[in-house]
Amino acid sequence: MNRLFLALVLPASLLLSGCPDSSTGIDDQGASVSDFDWHMPDWVPLPVEPDYNPITEAKFQLGRYLFYDTDLSSDGSMSCESCHQQDKAFTDGVARPTGVTGMIHPRNSQSIANAAWVRTLTWGNPTLTDIEQQIVIPLFGIDPVEMGVNEANQDLVLSRLQRKTEYQTLFAEAFPDQSDPMYDEQAWQNIIHALASFVRGMTSFGSNYDLYTAGQSDALSTSAKRGMNLFNSEKLECFHCHEGYTLTASVRDRRRTPNIPAPFFNTGLYNIDGISAYPEPNTGKHELTGKTSDMGLFRPQSLRNIALTAPYNHDGSTATLREVILNYAAGGRNITSGPNTGDGRMNINKDPFIVSFTITEQEIEDVVAFLESLTDYEFINNPRYANPWQPPKDQDLTP
Amino acid sequence: MIRRLSAALFLAPATASAHYIPSTDVPTTVDVGMVTTWRSSSLINDYQYWQVPGTLMGGHAWPAEKGVEVDEMTLSLAHRLDQNLYGVVEVGSHAGDSDDHGGVELEHAYVGWVCCSDYGPWVAEVGRMSALFSPALAEHATQRLASEAPLTLDVLFGRHFHDDGARLWWHETGGISAGAEIWRGKAYPATDTSDGGAWDVFARYNWRGERLSWETGAWFYSAAAEARADHRYGGGHQHVPVAPPGETATAFSDIRFTGDSDIYGVHARVNYRLSQDITLALDGEWIHANLDGVLHDSIGRQADLDGDQSGGWIQPSLRWRRHTFGVRAEYLTTDNTVVGPAAPQLAEESGLANPDDHDPRRFTVIWHWQWRDNIALRAEAIRDESLTETDNRWTLGVIWRQRLWPGKTKSSHHHR
Amino acid sequence: MRATFLAIAGISMVVSGCGGSSSSSSTGGGDDINPDVSISIPFNATLGNDAFECGKEYPGIGSNGGNIAVAHDARLFIHNVRFVTNDDREIPMVLDGDDNGEATAQQKPGEGIEGIALLDLRDKGEGCTSDDANPDYNDSVTGTAAIANENIKALRFSVGVPAKYNHIDAQGNQPQLDRETGEPIAGTVAEGPLAASGMGAGGMHWSWAMGYVHARIEVEVPSADAGIFYVHLGSTECDGEASYAERVCANGNRPEVELNDFNPELHGINVNLAALLSGNDITVNQGGPAGCMSGLTDLDCIGIFERLELPFPDADMTGDYPAVFSTFELQ
């Protein structure tokens, strides 16, 4: 049969002798090239780096020392780690953290894993896109005060750092083009650039879910697989806002030129007095834009390591993943008593994907199992991201 | 008489597919056409997407599928209102990937105006029509010698070209047809968005002698597209397809194209009647497309595309009485450059990537037997190298083509 | 009032446009008839009649008889300084740079929105905390204006950072980019006082809102829980990406000041914190952060904005309020 076929067809191919050859030339303009070892799988697109602060290992290492240094706060009591602890995927386990002066931050500490990939950096701010811009907020902010550095004490804080021998070489290696990177007027900028480099270099793409998508079918339990299908179903609609390799729609990388506004959504958590209000000052995007249509709009979080970052939502007002799922299942949160009384399900800004659905306890367990499969134990145990001022812990957090 | 009439009918596969204008003599006509074909194998597996390497595809270019399938069904009604005016309505169905896509649609609905006698030479038409610039593009499966549409037309025009628009042309007078068409842009590769749309110009000459007849022509078509999707699989709300256990299914990558497609072509067709029983024919078209625009997607990835793609076919055939034996050899070459940070991914997901420098080819050997006046049978052997993995398949098909009203009469109008 | 500056002009005339030609530039710079004169406008801060002194207690600050307040901060940006002639023409004051015409830490040279000065009226160390001299202390605006032969009836200026520069990268890392071309937008790298505010705890930039603090007035209130009554004036209801120069604010919140009968030979400008706070009970926080950080729902802002003649929800713009800005006689 095949011979007959070839006998019939091959002579026809003589009709086409001498045609030119095809090719598709592809030029990604260097988007997949980086001198820095990001310690992540090669399928992950490289993140955007600002031209003024290209990441280097030396800046990353300096940033790591600074990140864990309590001398970087006004009274020496707090470091970045105070609110961003490795074993909790760089969150702190409390609803709302407290700064050096005792002021309680209105919002929940976020995981900073993969911060280099988010489109906007904080819960409700549509304009904060560079980690370098964000870092000055906890350092120098006054509403709320976090690390408490201010004009009056910044020289003192700097002098505490200058006294540490570790920094002499770390600064020199991180900023080799500067003659005196720790002492001249650029010192604070250098601190910020180094901290930003450490945060930018924190990559977490090693969960069981990643193993599963790479083809290791038994990396997920049957329950997690059922949960994954629910997650991706039109019933739960989770995947619309928690999509892609970062598991959030708020994503940017070197391959993307965002052509739509950064995503912020209202999930129907509040509806104070029935006028769709969220409790001050946590009004989300509205806090900056002042538009009523932006009331209660917050950035969709990456769900990577989500099982480690309780409590949840922008103000830490939801204790467990189960409660988060139940809020979504109800199509919002109905608060029946207290100062925030109101039916969030009726919030006028609520995203259309937040529709109620019925879900069984087994299904909730399955979705939670899927969310737990997004935990990257390698990341939270990686000495690369651990406190350099202490000897490594002999603690294995793998269950 | 019957013999001559039959000859006129089954000559159709090998001669020009004249654009039909109902005549004042036979003011109302109803025609039906249907092609059903059995194929020995599918070009691609279920849960895969047909994407010729090095190209962007779309429209209605569905892959050949194993088993019996109605390739096409058309029912058309034409009516001459008066000396100058006529209207045509045609509905049709096409083979598709799923029921959603294989439904019946309105292919033609247009009104024509003939000026300045009842034969022209000027004709203006407006409504939903097939484009006339390339004869093969307007050809129905019932009229074509091979069962499958030319590969180049599948790739560059998404197989079927029906669009809303207007046409003004000099109609088959003195052997010459020439005109211009303007399109809303519903037909691939344009879009019907505010900056989309398409237009074309064409000219052809046809000559008929005692034994020899030929036609040749050239055309230029230009389309603008905005965020054009491959509507075969994408363009709307995307779902991960549900595959049975053991199969894997991936969501279609909804990569869009915004930019211009400038396409031109030349075509020729020669018939030589060797004897009362034997006619030789040679058919061919060569098409070149330049694609200039941006590939992009919903998550903000972009890359610039500059593509030059050429394709065509050559089709010698021999008709002996009611049997036609033919060979169609098709080729496509693509030369694309994709530049931008997301170029590797967008090229791969759009289908433009061509890591093996593959040259798509397809060879079809055809036996067409006009069994009855209105029923033909067809068998083919196809070597399909449109993908890097070659597919060999056989086909057997039946073609029904008939004028239902006004019964047996002249098949078409004549020109002086 | 006839302003005669010929004597001064004779000493310190800036030569631009003075070559004897018939040049009559209308964009300032002076000419034969109206040569440029050097001008320095001093500012001071007071609480009532008493000079602002870091750490000093002032009784009777605020409404309802007032409370004790301790001077803590008094800084403001100003730009678009111009003189008004008797026939209602505005003559711009061109702010000076350094000897090379470059920006200094206190002044970005230029006129209109290009000329921006940061006034820092804290008399002691940074943060008003010690007895050391405040290195950023700056109590005057210097420049030139073609007013030698003009009849000047008033001085006008705007408080704050002009919209064009309000959303640049205060750390001076990068210029804003044109979204279409990706090219840097000229002049959008922070310099002078705009850069100084973004370095370290500069204090005059809202890092979280991507905008400058137009004015920062603070008093400590020993009897209040919050400790400090802040007045941080900044633009609000902003949208758009700062890095592409697309950020636009519905409320600029840049007070326009006009001081009549101003004579630069005789007068300075007084900023009266007591007047600014006279509508608020400074011991009470009516919502939001202590004091007024310009938030539209912060009731503490009503009195502040009324006195700055800035629109605000529920503010009474017709009231007769004590003047925050006034002239004072030079010694």
Coordinates of C-alpha atoms in Angstrom, one line a residue, chain B:
Chain B
M1 CA -27.9 16.6 -27.0
I2 CA -27.5 14.9 -23.7
R3 CA -23.9 14.2 -24.4
R4 CA -23.2 17.8 -25.2
L5 CA -25.0 19.0 -22.2
S6 CA -23.1 16.6 -19.9
A7 CA -19.8 17.8 -21.4
A8 CA -20.7 21.3 -20.5
L9 CA -21.4 20.2 -16.9
F10 CA -18.5 18.1 -16.2
L11 CA -16.2 20.5 -17.9
A12 CA -16.6 22.6 -14.8
P13 CA -13.9 21.2 -12.7
A14 CA -11.2 22.0 -15.2
T15 CA -12.4 25.4 -16.5
A16 CA -12.7 28.9 -15.0
S17 CA -15.2 29.2 -12.3
A18 CA -17.1 32.0 -13.8
H19 CA -18.8 34.4 -11.4
Y20 CA -22.5 33.7 -11.8
I21 CA -24.8 36.4 -12.8
P22 CA -28.4 35.3 -13.4
S23 CA -29.5 36.1 -16.9
T24 CA -32.7 37.7 -18.1
D25 CA -33.5 34.5 -20.0
V26 CA -33.5 32.4 -16.9
P27 CA -34.3 34.9 -14.2
T28 CA -34.5 32.5 -11.2
T29 CA -32.1 29.7 -10.4
V30 CA -31.5 27.4 -7.4
D31 CA -28.3 25.4 -7.2
V32 CA -27.1 22.9 -4.7
G33 CA -23.7 21.5 -4.0
M34 CA -22.4 19.0 -1.6
V35 CA -19.1 17.2 -1.1
T36 CA -18.7 14.3 1.3
T37 CA -15.3 12.7 1.7
W38 CA -13.9 9.8 3.6
R39 CA -10.3 10.1 4.6
S40 CA -8.0 7.4 5.8
S41 CA -6.3 9.4 8.5
S42 CA -6.3 12.7 10.4
L43 CA -3.6 15.3 9.8
I44 CA -3.4 16.0 13.5
N45 CA -4.5 14.2 16.6
D46 CA -7.5 15.2 18.7
Y47 CA -6.6 17.9 21.2
Q48 CA -3.9 19.3 18.8
Y49 CA -4.1 22.4 16.7
W50 CA -3.3 22.6 13.0
Q51 CA -0.5 25.1 12.7
V52 CA 1.7 25.0 9.6
P53 CA 5.3 25.9 10.9
G54 CA 6.3 29.4 9.9
T55 CA 2.8 30.7 9.4
L56 CA 0.0 32.5 11.1
M57 CA -3.3 30.8 10.5
G58 CA -7.0 31.5 11.1
G59 CA -10.3 31.7 9.4
H60 CA -11.8 28.3 8.5
A61 CA -8.6 26.4 7.7
W62 CA -9.6 23.2 9.5
P63 CA -7.3 20.2 9.2
A64 CA -8.3 17.0 7.3
E65 CA -9.9 14.5 9.6
K66 CA -10.2 10.8 9.5
G67 CA -13.5 9.3 8.6
V68 CA -16.5 10.5 6.7
E69 CA -17.2 14.2 6.7
V70 CA -19.4 16.6 4.8
D71 CA -16.7 18.9 3.4
E72 CA -19.1 21.4 2.1
M73 CA -22.8 22.0 1.4
T74 CA -24.1 25.0 -0.4
L75 CA -27.6 26.1 -1.5
S76 CA -27.8 29.2 -3.6
L77 CA -30.6 31.2 -5.0
A78 CA -30.1 33.8 -7.7
H79 CA -32.7 36.0 -9.2
R80 CA -32.7 38.6 -12.0
L81 CA -35.0 41.4 -10.9
D82 CA -34.9 43.3 -14.2
Q83 CA -32.7 44.3 -17.0
N84 CA -30.0 45.7 -14.7
L85 CA -30.6 44.3 -11.2
Y86 CA -30.1 40.9 -9.6
G87 CA -29.7 39.4 -6.2
V88 CA -27.9 36.3 -4.9
V89 CA -28.3 34.4 -1.6
E90 CA -26.3 31.4 -0.6
V91 CA -26.0 29.4 2.5
G92 CA -23.4 26.9 3.2
S93 CA -21.7 24.7 5.7
H94 CA -18.1 23.7 6.0
A95 CA -16.3 20.9 7.7
G96 CA -15.0 22.1 11.0
D97 CA -13.4 21.1 14.2
S98 CA -16.6 21.1 16.2
D99 CA -20.3 21.7 15.8
D100 CA -19.8 25.3 16.8
H101 CA -17.8 25.9 13.7
G102 CA -19.5 23.5 11.3
G103 CA -22.8 25.2 11.3
V104 CA -24.6 26.7 8.4
E105 CA -23.8 30.3 7.6
L106 CA -24.8 32.9 5.2
E107 CA -22.1 33.0 2.6
H108 CA -23.6 35.2 0.0
A109 CA -26.2 37.9 0.2
Y110 CA -25.7 40.6 -2.4
V111 CA -27.3 42.7 -4.9
G112 CA -25.8 43.4 -8.3
W113 CA -26.3 46.1 -10.9
V114 CA -25.3 45.6 -14.5
C115 CA -24.6 48.5 -16.7
C116 CA -25.1 49.6 -19.2
S117 CA -26.8 46.9 -21.2
D118 CA -28.1 43.7 -19.7
Y119 CA -24.7 42.1 -20.3
G120 CA -22.5 44.8 -18.8
P121 CA -19.7 45.3 -19.2
W122 CA -19.8 47.1 -15.9
V123 CA -21.0 45.3 -12.9
A124 CA -21.4 46.7 -9.4
E125 CA -22.2 44.4 -6.5
V126 CA -22.7 45.0 -2.8
G127 CA -23.4 42.8 0.1
R128 CA -21.8 39.6 1.4
M129 CA -19.8 37.9 -1.3
S130 CA -16.8 35.8 -2.1
A131 CA -13.8 37.7 -3.3
L132 CA -13.1 37.4 -7.0
F133 CA -9.4 38.4 -7.2
S134 CA -8.1 34.8 -7.1
P135 CA -10.3 32.4 -9.0
A136 CA -9.2 29.5 -6.7
L137 CA -10.3 31.4 -3.6
A138 CA -13.9 31.8 -4.9
E139 CA -14.0 28.2 -6.0
H140 CA -16.3 25.8 -4.1
A141 CA -15.2 22.3 -3.2
T142 CA -17.7 21.0 -5.7
Q143 CA -15.9 22.8 -8.5
R144 CA -12.4 22.0 -7.5
L145 CA -10.6 18.9 -8.8
A146 CA -9.0 18.1 -5.4
S147 CA -11.1 17.7 -2.3
E148 CA -8.9 19.9 -0.2
A149 CA -8.5 23.6 -0.6
P150 CA -5.0 24.8 -1.7
L151 CA -2.6 24.9 1.2
T152 CA -1.5 28.5 0.4
L153 CA -5.1 29.7 0.5
D154 CA -5.6 27.9 3.8
V155 CA -2.6 29.6 5.3
L156 CA -2.9 33.1 3.8
F157 CA -6.7 33.4 3.6
G158 CA -8.1 30.9 6.1
R159 CA -9.7 28.9 3.2
H160 CA -13.0 30.6 2.7
F161 CA -13.3 34.2 1.9
H162 CA -16.8 35.6 2.5
D163 CA -17.0 39.2 3.5
D164 CA -19.2 42.2 3.4
G165 CA -18.1 44.7 0.8
A166 CA -18.6 46.2 -2.6
R167 CA -17.1 45.4 -6.0
L168 CA -17.0 47.3 -9.2
W169 CA -15.7 45.5 -12.3
W170 CA -15.5 45.1 -16.0
H171 CA -17.1 41.8 -16.4
E172 CA -15.8 39.2 -18.9
T173 CA -16.0 41.4 -21.9
G174 CA -13.5 41.1 -24.8
G175 CA -12.0 38.3 -22.7
I176 CA -11.1 40.8 -20.0
S177 CA -12.3 41.1 -16.4
A178 CA -10.9 43.7 -14.1
G179 CA -12.1 45.4 -11.1
A180 CA -11.6 46.4 -7.5
E181 CA -13.2 45.2 -4.3
I182 CA -13.4 46.7 -0.8
W183 CA -14.1 44.7 2.3
R184 CA -15.3 45.3 5.7
G185 CA -12.6 42.9 7.0
K186 CA -14.6 40.0 8.4
A187 CA -12.6 37.6 6.3
Y188 CA -9.2 36.5 7.4
P189 CA -6.5 37.9 7.2
A190 CA -8.3 41.3 7.9
T191 CA -10.3 42.3 10.9
D192 CA -13.5 44.3 10.9
T193 CA -12.3 46.7 13.5
S194 CA -12.2 50.4 13.1
D195 CA -8.7 50.4 11.6
G196 CA -9.2 47.0 9.9
G197 CA -10.6 46.1 6.6
A198 CA -9.2 45.1 3.2
W199 CA -9.2 46.0 -0.5
D200 CA -8.0 44.4 -3.7
V201 CA -7.6 44.9 -7.4
F202 CA -7.6 42.2 -10.0
A203 CA -7.4 41.7 -13.8
R204 CA -7.5 38.7 -15.9
Y205 CA -7.7 37.7 -19.5
N206 CA -9.3 34.7 -21.0
W207 CA -9.1 33.4 -24.5
R208 CA -11.0 30.5 -26.0
G209 CA -10.1 28.9 -29.3
E210 CA -11.2 25.8 -31.1
R211 CA -8.9 23.4 -29.2
L212 CA -6.9 25.7 -26.9
S213 CA -8.3 28.0 -24.2
W214 CA -6.5 29.7 -21.5
E215 CA -6.9 32.3 -18.8
T216 CA -4.3 34.3 -16.9
G217 CA -4.5 37.0 -14.3
A218 CA -2.9 38.9 -11.5
W219 CA -4.1 40.5 -8.3
F220 CA -3.1 42.5 -5.3
Y221 CA -4.9 42.3 -2.0
S222 CA -4.1 44.4 1.1
A223 CA -5.6 43.7 4.6
A224 CA -5.3 45.6 7.9
A225 CA -5.8 43.7 11.1
E226 CA -6.1 44.7 14.7
A227 CA -5.6 42.1 17.4
R228 CA -6.6 39.4 14.9
A229 CA -7.1 36.1 16.6
D230 CA -7.0 32.6 15.1
H231 CA -10.7 32.1 15.3
R232 CA -10.4 28.4 14.7
Y233 CA -9.3 27.8 18.2
G234 CA -8.9 31.2 19.9
G235 CA -10.3 34.7 20.0
G236 CA -12.8 34.3 22.8
H237 CA -13.0 33.1 26.3
Q238 CA -10.3 30.4 26.6
H239 CA -10.8 27.1 28.3
V240 CA -8.5 24.2 28.9
P241 CA -10.1 21.6 26.7
V242 CA -11.3 18.5 28.5
A243 CA -9.5 15.4 27.4
P244 CA -10.3 11.8 28.2
P245 CA -8.0 10.0 30.7
G246 CA -4.7 9.3 29.2
E247 CA -4.8 12.2 26.8
T248 CA -3.4 15.6 27.4
A249 CA -4.9 18.8 26.3
T250 CA -3.4 22.2 26.4
A251 CA -5.2 25.5 26.1
F252 CA -4.7 27.3 22.7
S253 CA -2.3 30.2 22.9
D254 CA -4.4 33.1 21.9
I255 CA -1.7 35.1 20.1
R256 CA -2.9 38.2 18.2
F257 CA -1.6 40.0 15.1
T258 CA -2.0 43.6 14.5
G259 CA -0.6 44.9 11.2
D260 CA -0.8 44.6 7.4
S261 CA -0.9 41.7 5.1
D262 CA 0.0 42.7 1.5
I263 CA -0.6 39.7 -0.8
Y264 CA -0.3 39.4 -4.6
G265 CA -0.6 36.6 -7.0
V266 CA -0.6 35.5 -10.5
H267 CA -2.6 32.6 -11.9
A268 CA -2.9 30.7 -15.2
R269 CA -5.0 27.9 -16.6
V270 CA -4.6 26.3 -19.9
N271 CA -6.9 23.7 -21.6
Y272 CA -6.1 21.8 -24.7
R273 CA -8.6 19.6 -26.3
L274 CA -6.5 16.8 -27.8
S275 CA -9.5 14.9 -29.2
Q276 CA -13.2 14.5 -28.8
D277 CA -12.5 12.4 -25.7
I278 CA -9.3 13.8 -24.3
T279 CA -8.5 17.2 -22.8
L280 CA -5.3 18.3 -21.2
A281 CA -5.2 21.0 -18.6
L282 CA -2.6 22.8 -16.6
D283 CA -3.5 25.0 -13.6
G284 CA -1.4 27.0 -11.3
E285 CA -1.2 30.0 -9.0
W286 CA 1.7 31.7 -7.3
I287 CA 1.1 33.9 -4.3
H288 CA 3.4 36.1 -2.3
A289 CA 2.5 37.7 1.0
N290 CA 4.3 40.2 3.1
L291 CA 3.2 40.4 6.7
D292 CA 4.3 43.5 8.7
G293 CA 3.0 44.0 12.2
V294 CA 3.1 43.1 15.8
L295 CA 2.4 39.9 17.5
H296 CA 0.9 40.3 21.0
D297 CA -1.2 38.7 23.6
S298 CA -3.4 39.4 26.5
I299 CA -0.6 39.4 29.0
G300 CA 1.4 42.2 27.3
R301 CA 3.9 40.3 25.4
Q302 CA 4.9 41.8 22.1
A303 CA 7.2 41.1 19.2
D304 CA 7.5 42.7 15.7
L305 CA 6.9 40.4 12.8
D306 CA 8.3 40.9 9.3
G307 CA 7.3 37.9 7.2
D308 CA 7.6 37.0 3.5
Q309 CA 5.7 34.0 2.5
S310 CA 5.3 32.5 -0.9
G311 CA 3.3 29.6 -2.0
G312 CA 1.4 28.1 -4.9
W313 CA 0.6 25.0 -6.8
I314 CA 0.8 23.5 -10.2
Q315 CA -1.9 21.0 -11.3
P316 CA -1.6 19.1 -14.6
S317 CA -4.6 17.0 -15.5
L318 CA -6.0 14.9 -18.2
R319 CA -9.7 14.3 -18.9
W320 CA -10.8 11.3 -20.7
R321 CA -14.5 11.2 -21.3
R322 CA -16.0 11.3 -17.8
H323 CA -12.7 10.6 -16.0
T324 CA -10.3 13.2 -15.0
F325 CA -6.8 12.3 -13.7
G326 CA -4.8 15.0 -12.1
V327 CA -1.8 15.8 -9.9
R328 CA -1.6 18.8 -7.7
A329 CA 1.8 19.8 -6.2
E330 CA 1.8 22.5 -3.7
Y331 CA 4.5 24.3 -1.8
L332 CA 4.9 27.1 0.7
T333 CA 8.1 28.9 1.7
T334 CA 8.2 31.2 4.7
D335 CA 10.9 33.7 5.6
N336 CA 10.0 35.5 8.9
T337 CA 11.8 37.6 11.3
V338 CA 10.3 38.0 14.8
V339 CA 12.0 40.6 17.0
G340 CA 11.2 41.6 20.6
P341 CA 11.8 40.4 24.1
A342 CA 9.0 37.9 23.8
A343 CA 9.9 36.8 20.3
P344 CA 10.9 33.2 21.1
Q345 CA 7.6 32.5 23.0
L346 CA 5.3 34.4 20.7
A347 CA 6.9 32.8 17.6
E348 CA 6.4 29.4 19.1
E349 CA 2.9 29.9 20.4
S350 CA 1.7 31.7 17.2
G351 CA 3.1 29.0 14.9
L352 CA 5.6 31.3 13.2
A353 CA 8.5 29.4 14.7
N354 CA 10.1 27.1 12.3
P355 CA 13.0 25.5 14.1
D356 CA 13.5 22.8 11.5
D357 CA 13.4 25.3 8.6
H358 CA 10.5 23.2 7.3
D359 CA 9.2 23.8 3.8
P360 CA 5.5 22.8 3.8
R361 CA 4.6 20.7 0.8
R362 CA 1.6 18.7 -0.3
F363 CA 1.1 16.4 -3.2
T364 CA -2.3 15.1 -4.3
V365 CA -3.0 12.5 -7.0
I366 CA -6.7 12.7 -8.1
W367 CA -9.1 10.5 -10.0
H368 CA -12.4 12.3 -10.6
W369 CA -15.2 10.3 -12.2
Q370 CA -18.3 12.1 -13.3
W371 CA -20.5 9.1 -12.7
R372 CA -23.8 10.7 -13.4
D373 CA -24.6 14.2 -14.7
N374 CA -24.9 15.6 -11.2
I375 CA -22.9 13.1 -9.2
A376 CA -19.2 12.6 -9.3
L377 CA -16.9 10.2 -7.4
R378 CA -13.4 11.1 -6.4
A379 CA -10.4 9.2 -5.1
E380 CA -7.2 10.8 -4.0
A381 CA -3.8 9.9 -2.6
I382 CA -2.3 12.7 -0.6
R383 CA 1.1 13.1 0.8
D384 CA 0.8 15.9 3.2
E385 CA 4.0 17.5 4.3
S386 CA 2.4 20.7 5.7
L387 CA 3.7 19.7 9.1
T388 CA 7.1 18.4 9.9
E389 CA 5.6 14.9 10.3
T390 CA 4.4 13.7 7.0
D391 CA 0.9 12.4 6.7
N392 CA -0.1 10.0 3.9
R393 CA -3.8 9.6 3.4
W394 CA -6.4 8.3 0.9
T395 CA -9.7 9.8 0.2
L396 CA -12.9 8.7 -1.4
G397 CA -15.6 11.1 -2.0
V398 CA -18.9 11.9 -3.6
I399 CA -19.8 15.2 -5.2
W400 CA -23.3 16.3 -5.8
R401 CA -23.8 19.4 -7.9
Q402 CA -27.1 20.3 -9.5
R403 CA -29.3 23.1 -10.7
L404 CA -32.5 22.3 -8.9
W405 CA -34.4 25.1 -10.6
P406 CA -35.4 25.6 -13.4
G407 CA -34.5 22.0 -14.0
K408 CA -32.5 21.0 -17.0
T409 CA -31.5 24.0 -19.1
K410 CA -28.5 26.0 -19.9
S411 CA -26.0 26.0 -17.1
S412 CA -24.9 29.5 -17.3
H413 CA -25.0 32.7 -19.2
H414 CA -22.9 33.4 -22.2
H415 CA -20.9 36.3 -23.2
R416 CA -20.2 37.6 -26.6

